Short mmCIF file of C-alpha atoms in Angstrom, two decimals:
data_model
loop_
_atom_site.label_atom_id
_atom_site.label_comp_id
_atom_site.label_asym_id
_atom_site.label_seq_id
_atom_site.Cartn_x
_atom_site.Cartn_y
_atom_site.Cartn_z
CA PHE A 1 94.24 83.83 109.26
CA LYS A 2 90.83 83.13 107.16
CA ALA A 3 89.22 82.73 110.05
CA VAL A 4 90.15 85.97 112.01
CA GLY A 5 90.55 87.94 108.87
CA ALA A 6 93.07 90.43 107.40
CA ALA A 7 91.37 93.23 108.71
CA ARG A 8 91.48 92.02 112.19
CA PHE A 9 94.86 90.88 112.23
CA GLY A 10 96.15 93.93 111.69
CA VAL A 11 94.47 95.53 114.31
CA MET A 12 95.70 92.91 116.84
CA ALA A 13 99.07 93.38 115.40
CA GLY A 14 99.09 97.46 115.96
CA VAL A 15 97.50 97.14 119.54
CA ALA A 16 100.38 94.59 120.12
CA ALA A 17 103.07 96.76 118.75
CA VAL A 18 101.82 99.55 120.97
CA LEU A 19 101.88 97.50 124.25
CA THR A 20 105.47 96.48 123.20
CA ALA A 21 106.85 100.06 123.18
CA PHE A 22 104.71 101.21 126.28
CA PHE A 23 106.52 98.19 128.20
CA LEU A 24 109.50 99.27 126.43
CA TYR A 25 109.57 102.74 127.21
CA ILE A 26 108.19 101.83 131.46
CA ALA A 27 111.31 99.48 131.64
CA GLY A 28 113.59 102.48 129.70
CA ALA A 29 112.08 105.05 132.33
CA LEU A 30 112.95 102.46 135.28
CA THR A 31 115.95 101.65 134.33
CA GLU A 32 116.82 104.97 133.38
CA ALA A 33 118.93 107.21 136.39
CA PRO A 34 117.20 110.18 137.98
CA LYS A 35 117.73 113.28 136.62
CA THR A 36 118.36 116.63 138.77
CA ILE A 37 119.05 120.46 138.31
CA LEU A 38 122.72 120.91 136.99
CA PHE A 39 122.26 124.52 136.66
CA SER A 40 118.87 126.97 136.71
CA GLY A 41 118.15 130.48 135.68
CA LEU A 42 120.67 130.65 133.01
CA GLU A 43 120.25 133.44 130.12
CA SER A 44 119.40 132.16 126.98
CA ARG A 45 123.30 133.05 125.64
CA ASP A 46 124.43 130.58 128.68
CA ALA A 47 121.70 128.10 128.34
CA ALA A 48 122.91 127.42 124.63
CA ALA A 49 126.24 127.32 125.30
CA VAL A 50 125.86 124.59 128.29
CA THR A 51 123.83 122.48 126.22
CA GLY A 52 126.53 122.44 122.91
CA LYS A 53 129.00 121.09 125.47
CA LEU A 54 126.80 118.82 126.61
CA ASP A 55 126.25 117.44 122.89
CA SER A 56 129.63 117.68 122.16
CA MET A 57 129.98 114.90 125.41
CA ALA A 58 127.18 112.87 124.24
CA VAL A 59 125.19 113.47 127.70
CA LYS A 60 121.37 112.86 127.82
CA TYR A 61 119.93 115.95 129.29
CA ASP A 62 116.57 118.22 129.46
CA VAL A 63 115.78 121.37 129.37
CA LYS A 64 113.36 123.06 131.39
CA GLU A 65 111.68 126.62 131.34
CA GLY A 66 113.12 129.71 133.38
CA GLY A 67 116.72 128.32 132.33
CA THR A 68 116.79 125.40 134.25
CA ILE A 69 119.18 122.38 132.60
CA LEU A 70 118.33 118.25 134.04
CA VAL A 71 121.45 116.13 133.83
CA PRO A 72 121.54 112.05 135.55
CA ALA A 73 122.37 112.98 138.90
CA ASP A 74 125.15 110.58 139.24
CA GLN A 75 126.95 113.28 136.30
CA VAL A 76 126.02 116.30 138.08
CA THR A 77 129.43 116.84 139.98
CA LYS A 78 131.49 115.50 137.29
CA LEU A 79 129.90 117.23 134.36
CA ARG A 80 129.79 120.89 136.46
CA MET A 81 133.78 120.26 136.99
CA ALA A 82 134.12 119.47 132.98
CA LEU A 83 132.05 122.78 132.39
CA ALA A 84 133.56 125.15 134.94
CA GLN A 85 137.25 124.03 133.02
CA ASP A 86 135.63 126.06 129.67
CA ASN A 87 134.32 128.74 132.04
CA LEU A 88 130.58 127.86 131.96
CA PRO A 89 128.36 128.91 132.67
CA ALA A 90 129.99 132.28 131.82
CA ALA A 91 130.77 134.35 134.93
CA GLY A 92 133.28 136.76 133.17
CA VAL A 93 137.02 136.77 132.25
CA GLY A 94 138.74 136.19 135.24
CA TYR A 95 142.90 136.89 135.64
CA GLU A 96 143.42 133.42 133.90
CA ILE A 97 143.14 135.42 130.47
CA PHE A 98 146.69 135.79 130.74
CA ASP A 99 147.27 132.35 130.66
CA LYS A 100 145.75 131.73 127.76
CA THR A 101 147.66 134.82 125.85
CA ASP A 102 151.29 134.84 124.45
CA THR A 103 152.53 137.39 126.37
CA PHE A 104 155.73 137.79 123.50
CA GLY A 105 154.77 140.77 120.61
CA THR A 106 151.21 141.47 123.20
CA THR A 107 151.31 145.65 123.34
CA ALA A 108 150.64 147.65 126.12
CA PHE A 109 147.51 147.91 124.81
CA VAL A 110 146.41 144.96 124.99
CA GLN A 111 147.99 144.42 128.28
CA ASN A 112 145.87 147.02 129.63
CA ILE A 113 142.66 145.64 128.16
CA ASN A 114 143.15 142.40 129.52
CA HIS A 115 144.14 143.67 133.32
CA LEU A 116 140.65 145.48 132.80
CA ARG A 117 138.64 142.33 131.74
CA ALA A 118 140.90 140.08 134.41
CA LEU A 119 139.74 142.80 136.83
CA GLU A 120 135.85 143.22 135.81
CA GLY A 121 135.54 139.00 135.75
CA GLU A 122 137.03 138.66 139.14
CA LEU A 123 134.88 141.56 141.28
CA ALA A 124 131.78 139.97 138.97
CA ARG A 125 132.24 136.29 140.30
CA SER A 126 133.49 138.01 143.71
CA ILE A 127 129.51 139.33 144.04
CA GLN A 128 128.32 136.59 142.65
CA SER A 129 129.05 134.74 145.72
CA ILE A 130 126.81 137.04 148.16
CA GLU A 131 123.69 135.40 148.77
CA GLY A 132 120.88 136.26 146.81
CA VAL A 133 122.54 137.78 143.99
CA GLU A 134 122.18 135.53 140.64
CA SER A 135 124.09 137.70 138.43
CA ALA A 136 126.48 140.45 138.18
CA ARG A 137 127.85 142.74 135.61
CA VAL A 138 130.66 145.33 136.13
CA HIS A 139 132.18 147.97 134.28
CA LEU A 140 134.88 150.37 135.39
CA VAL A 141 136.45 153.21 133.78
CA ILE A 142 139.90 153.79 134.97
CA PRO A 143 141.75 156.75 133.08
CA GLU A 144 144.83 156.59 131.30
CA ARG A 145 147.52 158.90 133.94
CA GLN A 146 148.70 162.08 131.68
CA VAL A 147 151.98 163.34 132.12
CA PHE A 148 151.84 167.14 132.03
CA ALA A 149 148.11 167.15 133.56
CA GLN A 150 147.45 168.90 136.81
CA GLN A 151 144.32 167.56 137.75
CA GLU A 152 144.01 163.49 137.49
CA GLN A 153 140.05 162.06 136.57
CA PRO A 154 138.67 159.94 139.09
CA PRO A 155 138.14 156.72 138.70
CA THR A 156 134.18 155.56 138.08
CA ALA A 157 132.00 152.23 137.83
CA SER A 158 129.10 150.71 137.99
CA VAL A 159 127.49 147.32 138.56
CA VAL A 160 124.67 145.69 137.18
CA LEU A 161 122.96 142.45 139.33
CA LYS A 162 120.03 140.55 139.11
CA THR A 163 118.97 139.18 142.48
CA ARG A 164 116.58 136.80 143.63
CA ARG A 165 114.92 139.61 146.01
CA ARG A 166 115.53 143.07 147.18
CA MET A 167 118.62 143.99 148.40
CA ASP A 168 119.05 145.96 151.48
CA SER A 169 121.05 149.09 152.13
CA GLY A 170 123.71 147.44 153.92
CA GLN A 171 124.20 144.82 151.21
CA VAL A 172 124.30 147.68 148.54
CA GLN A 173 126.96 149.55 150.49
CA ALA A 174 128.85 146.11 150.95
CA VAL A 175 129.02 146.19 147.37
CA GLN A 176 129.82 149.33 146.83
CA HIS A 177 132.87 149.04 149.38
CA MET A 178 134.22 146.01 147.68
CA VAL A 179 134.17 147.71 144.21
CA ALA A 180 135.92 150.34 145.76
CA ALA A 181 138.81 148.78 147.65
CA ALA A 182 139.45 146.58 144.82
CA VAL A 183 140.26 149.47 142.50
CA ALA A 184 142.86 152.25 143.42
CA SER A 185 141.80 155.57 143.67
CA LEU A 186 138.09 154.83 143.90
CA ALA A 187 135.75 156.30 146.12
CA ALA A 188 132.68 154.42 147.16
CA ASP A 189 130.57 157.11 146.23
CA ARG A 190 131.42 157.13 142.18
CA VAL A 191 130.34 153.35 141.75
CA ALA A 192 126.73 153.58 140.54
CA ILE A 193 125.19 150.09 141.09
CA VAL A 194 121.82 149.14 139.02
CA ASP A 195 119.46 145.89 139.34
CA ASP A 196 118.05 144.03 136.47
CA ARG A 197 114.40 146.21 137.01
CA GLY A 198 115.80 149.63 136.08
CA ASN A 199 116.06 151.03 139.83
CA LEU A 200 119.13 153.10 141.01
CA LEU A 201 120.35 150.97 144.27
CA ALA A 202 123.47 153.32 145.22
CA GLY A 203 125.89 155.92 142.82
CA GLY A 204 124.91 158.74 141.23
CA ASP A 205 124.67 162.82 142.27
CA LYS A 206 125.36 163.14 146.41
CA SER A 207 122.27 164.90 146.55
CA GLY A 208 120.00 162.21 145.02
CA SER A 209 121.58 159.91 147.05
CA MET A 210 121.53 161.73 149.93
CA ALA A 211 117.56 161.79 149.35
CA ARG A 212 117.26 158.37 148.86
CA ASN A 213 118.84 157.49 152.06
CA GLN A 214 116.84 159.83 153.90
CA GLU A 215 113.80 158.28 152.24
CA GLU A 216 114.96 154.70 153.04
CA ASP A 217 115.27 156.08 156.63
CA THR A 218 112.13 157.45 156.96
CA SER A 219 110.27 154.56 155.73
CA ASN A 220 112.30 151.79 158.15
CA TYR A 221 111.14 154.27 160.97
CA GLU A 222 107.49 154.22 160.47
CA SER A 223 107.83 150.19 159.42
CA GLY A 224 109.12 149.60 162.84
CA LEU A 225 106.93 152.06 164.88
CA ARG A 226 104.63 150.24 162.86
CA SER A 227 105.02 146.91 164.08
CA ARG A 228 105.31 147.57 167.43
CA ILE A 229 101.91 149.50 167.51
CA GLU A 230 100.25 146.68 165.84
CA SER A 231 102.09 144.45 168.22
CA ILE A 232 100.62 145.91 171.49
CA VAL A 233 97.34 146.39 170.24
CA ALA A 234 96.85 143.03 168.91
CA SER A 235 97.35 141.98 172.31
CA VAL A 236 94.06 143.54 173.47
CA VAL A 237 92.13 142.94 170.19
CA GLY A 238 93.71 140.07 168.98
CA SER A 239 95.56 139.14 166.16
CA GLY A 240 94.19 140.58 162.66
CA HIS A 241 91.93 142.55 163.85
CA VAL A 242 94.00 146.00 164.00
CA GLN A 243 95.64 148.06 161.25
CA VAL A 244 98.11 150.83 161.58
CA GLN A 245 99.44 153.53 159.49
CA VAL A 246 102.47 155.91 160.77
CA ALA A 247 103.40 159.34 159.09
CA ALA A 248 106.63 160.64 160.47
CA ASP A 249 108.01 163.93 159.92
CA ILE A 250 111.65 163.86 160.65
CA ASN A 251 113.99 166.45 160.29
CA TYR A 252 117.40 165.62 158.72
CA ASN A 253 119.35 169.02 158.91
CA ARG A 254 122.56 169.07 160.59
CA THR A 255 123.41 172.11 162.77
CA GLN A 256 126.75 173.23 164.12
CA THR A 257 126.28 175.85 167.19
CA THR A 258 130.10 177.61 168.23
CA SER A 259 129.57 179.97 170.92
CA GLU A 260 131.91 182.07 173.04
CA THR A 261 131.30 183.54 176.49
CA PHE A 262 133.77 186.20 178.07
CA ASP A 263 133.70 186.58 181.76
CA PRO A 264 135.14 190.14 182.99
CA ASP A 265 135.28 189.77 186.76
CA SER A 266 137.61 186.92 186.25
CA LYS A 267 140.48 188.67 184.91
CA VAL A 268 144.17 187.90 185.27
CA ALA A 269 147.09 189.78 184.85
CA ARG A 270 149.35 188.34 181.63
CA SER A 271 152.48 190.58 181.60
CA THR A 272 153.21 194.26 183.04
CA GLN A 273 155.63 196.33 181.67
CA THR A 274 157.72 199.27 183.52
CA VAL A 275 159.42 202.59 181.86
CA GLU A 276 160.75 204.64 183.90
CA ARG A 277 162.67 208.27 182.48
CA ASN A 278 164.91 209.76 184.39
CA ALA A 279 166.90 213.44 182.98
CA SER A 280 169.13 216.06 184.31
CA ASP A 281 170.47 219.66 183.25
CA THR A 282 173.46 221.03 184.68
CA SER A 283 174.65 225.07 183.72
CA ALA A 284 176.72 227.78 185.30
CA GLY A 285 175.04 231.33 185.62
CA GLY A 286 176.57 234.66 185.59
CA ASN A 287 178.94 234.26 182.69
CA ALA A 288 177.81 236.66 179.74
CA VAL A 289 179.44 236.65 176.68
CA SER A 290 180.91 239.29 175.32
CA VAL A 291 184.05 240.92 173.18
CA ALA A 292 186.00 241.53 176.07
CA ASN A 293 185.93 238.46 177.61
CA ALA A 294 187.17 236.63 174.27
CA LEU A 295 190.45 238.71 173.83
CA PRO A 296 193.39 237.71 175.11
CA GLY A 297 194.32 238.61 178.47
CA GLY A 298 190.78 239.10 178.83
CA GLY A 299 189.49 237.61 182.14
CA ALA A 300 185.80 236.70 183.48
CA THR A 301 184.15 239.85 184.51
CA GLY A 302 182.53 237.95 187.36
CA GLY A 303 180.94 234.41 188.17
CA GLY A 304 177.60 233.48 189.28
CA ASP A 305 176.17 229.93 190.80
CA ALA A 306 175.19 227.01 188.65
CA SER A 307 171.69 225.84 188.06
CA LYS A 308 170.73 221.88 187.92
CA ASN A 309 167.13 221.16 186.29
CA SER A 310 165.99 217.54 186.69
CA SER A 311 162.71 215.47 185.24
CA GLY A 312 161.69 211.68 185.66
CA SER A 313 158.28 209.79 184.11
CA THR A 314 157.33 206.44 184.43
CA GLU A 315 155.00 204.38 182.64
CA GLU A 316 153.36 201.10 183.58
CA THR A 317 151.91 198.50 181.12
CA VAL A 318 149.25 195.50 182.55
CA ASN A 319 147.81 193.49 180.24
CA TYR A 320 144.63 190.96 181.52
CA GLU A 321 144.00 187.67 180.32
CA ILE A 322 139.91 187.53 180.77
CA SER A 323 138.44 183.98 181.06
CA LYS A 324 136.77 182.80 178.05
CA THR A 325 134.63 180.06 177.12
CA VAL A 326 134.25 178.40 174.04
CA LYS A 327 131.63 176.08 173.10
CA THR A 328 130.53 173.76 169.94
CA SER A 329 127.70 172.12 169.67
CA THR A 330 126.70 169.53 166.47
CA VAL A 331 123.30 168.35 165.98
CA ASP A 332 123.06 165.24 163.75
CA GLY A 333 119.90 165.11 161.50
CA GLY A 334 117.36 162.44 162.23
CA GLU A 335 115.20 164.12 164.78
CA VAL A 336 111.34 163.79 164.89
CA LYS A 337 109.42 166.99 164.33
CA LYS A 338 105.97 165.51 164.35
CA LEU A 339 104.23 161.58 164.51
CA SER A 340 100.87 161.24 163.07
CA VAL A 341 99.51 157.25 163.94
CA ALA A 342 96.10 156.32 162.67
CA VAL A 343 94.98 152.97 163.74
CA VAL A 344 91.75 151.09 162.65
CA VAL A 345 90.42 148.10 165.10
CA ASP A 346 87.62 145.30 164.54
CA GLY A 347 84.38 145.38 167.02
CA GLN A 348 83.59 142.58 168.39
CA THR A 349 82.18 139.58 167.71
CA VAL A 350 78.82 138.36 170.25
CA GLY A 351 77.51 134.93 169.77
CA GLU A 352 77.86 131.73 168.02
CA GLY A 353 78.27 131.32 164.43
CA ALA A 354 78.38 134.41 162.93
CA GLY A 355 77.59 136.40 165.73
CA THR A 356 76.63 139.47 166.21
CA TYR A 357 78.50 142.53 165.87
CA LYS A 358 79.07 145.13 168.77
CA ALA A 359 81.10 147.81 168.69
CA ARG A 360 83.48 148.73 171.52
CA THR A 361 82.91 150.87 174.56
CA THR A 362 84.57 154.43 175.04
CA ALA A 363 86.96 152.68 177.78
CA GLU A 364 88.27 150.33 175.43
CA MET A 365 88.80 153.00 172.75
CA ALA A 366 90.42 155.09 175.47
CA GLN A 367 92.56 152.43 176.52
CA ILE A 368 93.88 151.57 173.07
CA THR A 369 94.56 155.10 172.89
CA ALA A 370 96.75 155.41 175.84
CA LEU A 371 98.51 152.05 174.62
CA VAL A 372 99.23 153.48 170.85
CA LYS A 373 100.18 156.84 172.92
CA SER A 374 102.83 154.83 175.17
CA ALA A 375 103.95 152.70 171.88
CA MET A 376 104.56 155.82 170.00
CA GLY A 377 106.15 157.98 172.55
CA PHE A 378 103.46 160.36 172.07
CA ASP A 379 104.36 164.27 172.47
CA GLN A 380 102.42 166.89 172.39
CA THR A 381 104.59 169.93 172.60
CA ARG A 382 105.34 168.93 169.20
CA GLY A 383 102.25 168.13 167.49
CA ASP A 384 102.12 164.83 167.57
CA GLN A 385 98.27 163.55 166.54
CA VAL A 386 96.25 160.07 167.38
CA GLN A 387 93.22 158.79 165.88
CA VAL A 388 91.99 155.78 166.88
#
């Protein structure tokens, strides 16, 4: 100790302690069970509730960014089942709320509120089961029935979604109809759906919803036509050497036309009515009226021939049925009024290495233009335009 010195001995002891701690850490790390993801993408409130429960269970865990919680891999299933019993992470209160409350002495108001909360929670769970939906919240407004009210106010609903990617129109409509079918007298168009970025996916006024649908249909049509043109042109110039832009003018007006045509030459007698009138009148002639004839014992002074008058008329009414043709034609919206297509293609590179740029010939450009017109369904009468 005297030969080594106190300072050197202290340094050696410190190095030995550090090495011992390092080897103990390595040994512990090697013997510790590997950790895997218990939950990911949790909100701060849900993550705090889960970690609090893990602390009470004396389970070691790690918290990473993005609301990710890591636990020992051999305990994942057991921990998820234990947390699910406490409704963690919170996925809304379902019908189990009636299992935890004492119905004795509960007022009708509290029962209605619990039923509304249970219905909202069950709908949120069902929506979260859809692929691509991380979380969902459902708000229902169900007006109370008024005894003497002439008109009942219809129920409404709003849904807030947190998604991993943008939902297409089919998925949004599926959520709308699922919520509408779960609530009595709720129409699908009265369900508003909003994503976590503040975008209105469905609902609102009918005119705005119709405008959004028309805009989406136009965008889908342009995208499909653009892909078709790029595919056929790329087969000539090569993949990645063509750019296409499409502008479509689509008429979404729905028209209904009704026409009636009468054919006077094809008349048919529908009914005939005949009325015949006959009248006759007979009178005696030569018997004049006088005082002598009226006295007792007085007789007629003379006699004459009797006269007879007769008359008749006939009326005939014929009703004709004229042939009539009624045609009703309905033209739904979605007719393409005009297409404008712009195509940009690369030239050719001649030579090895960087090579020399060479513009495409007129014949090649004409061939590409013909392919584009064929792919887009070019129609000169409606004013389609193509620029290559």
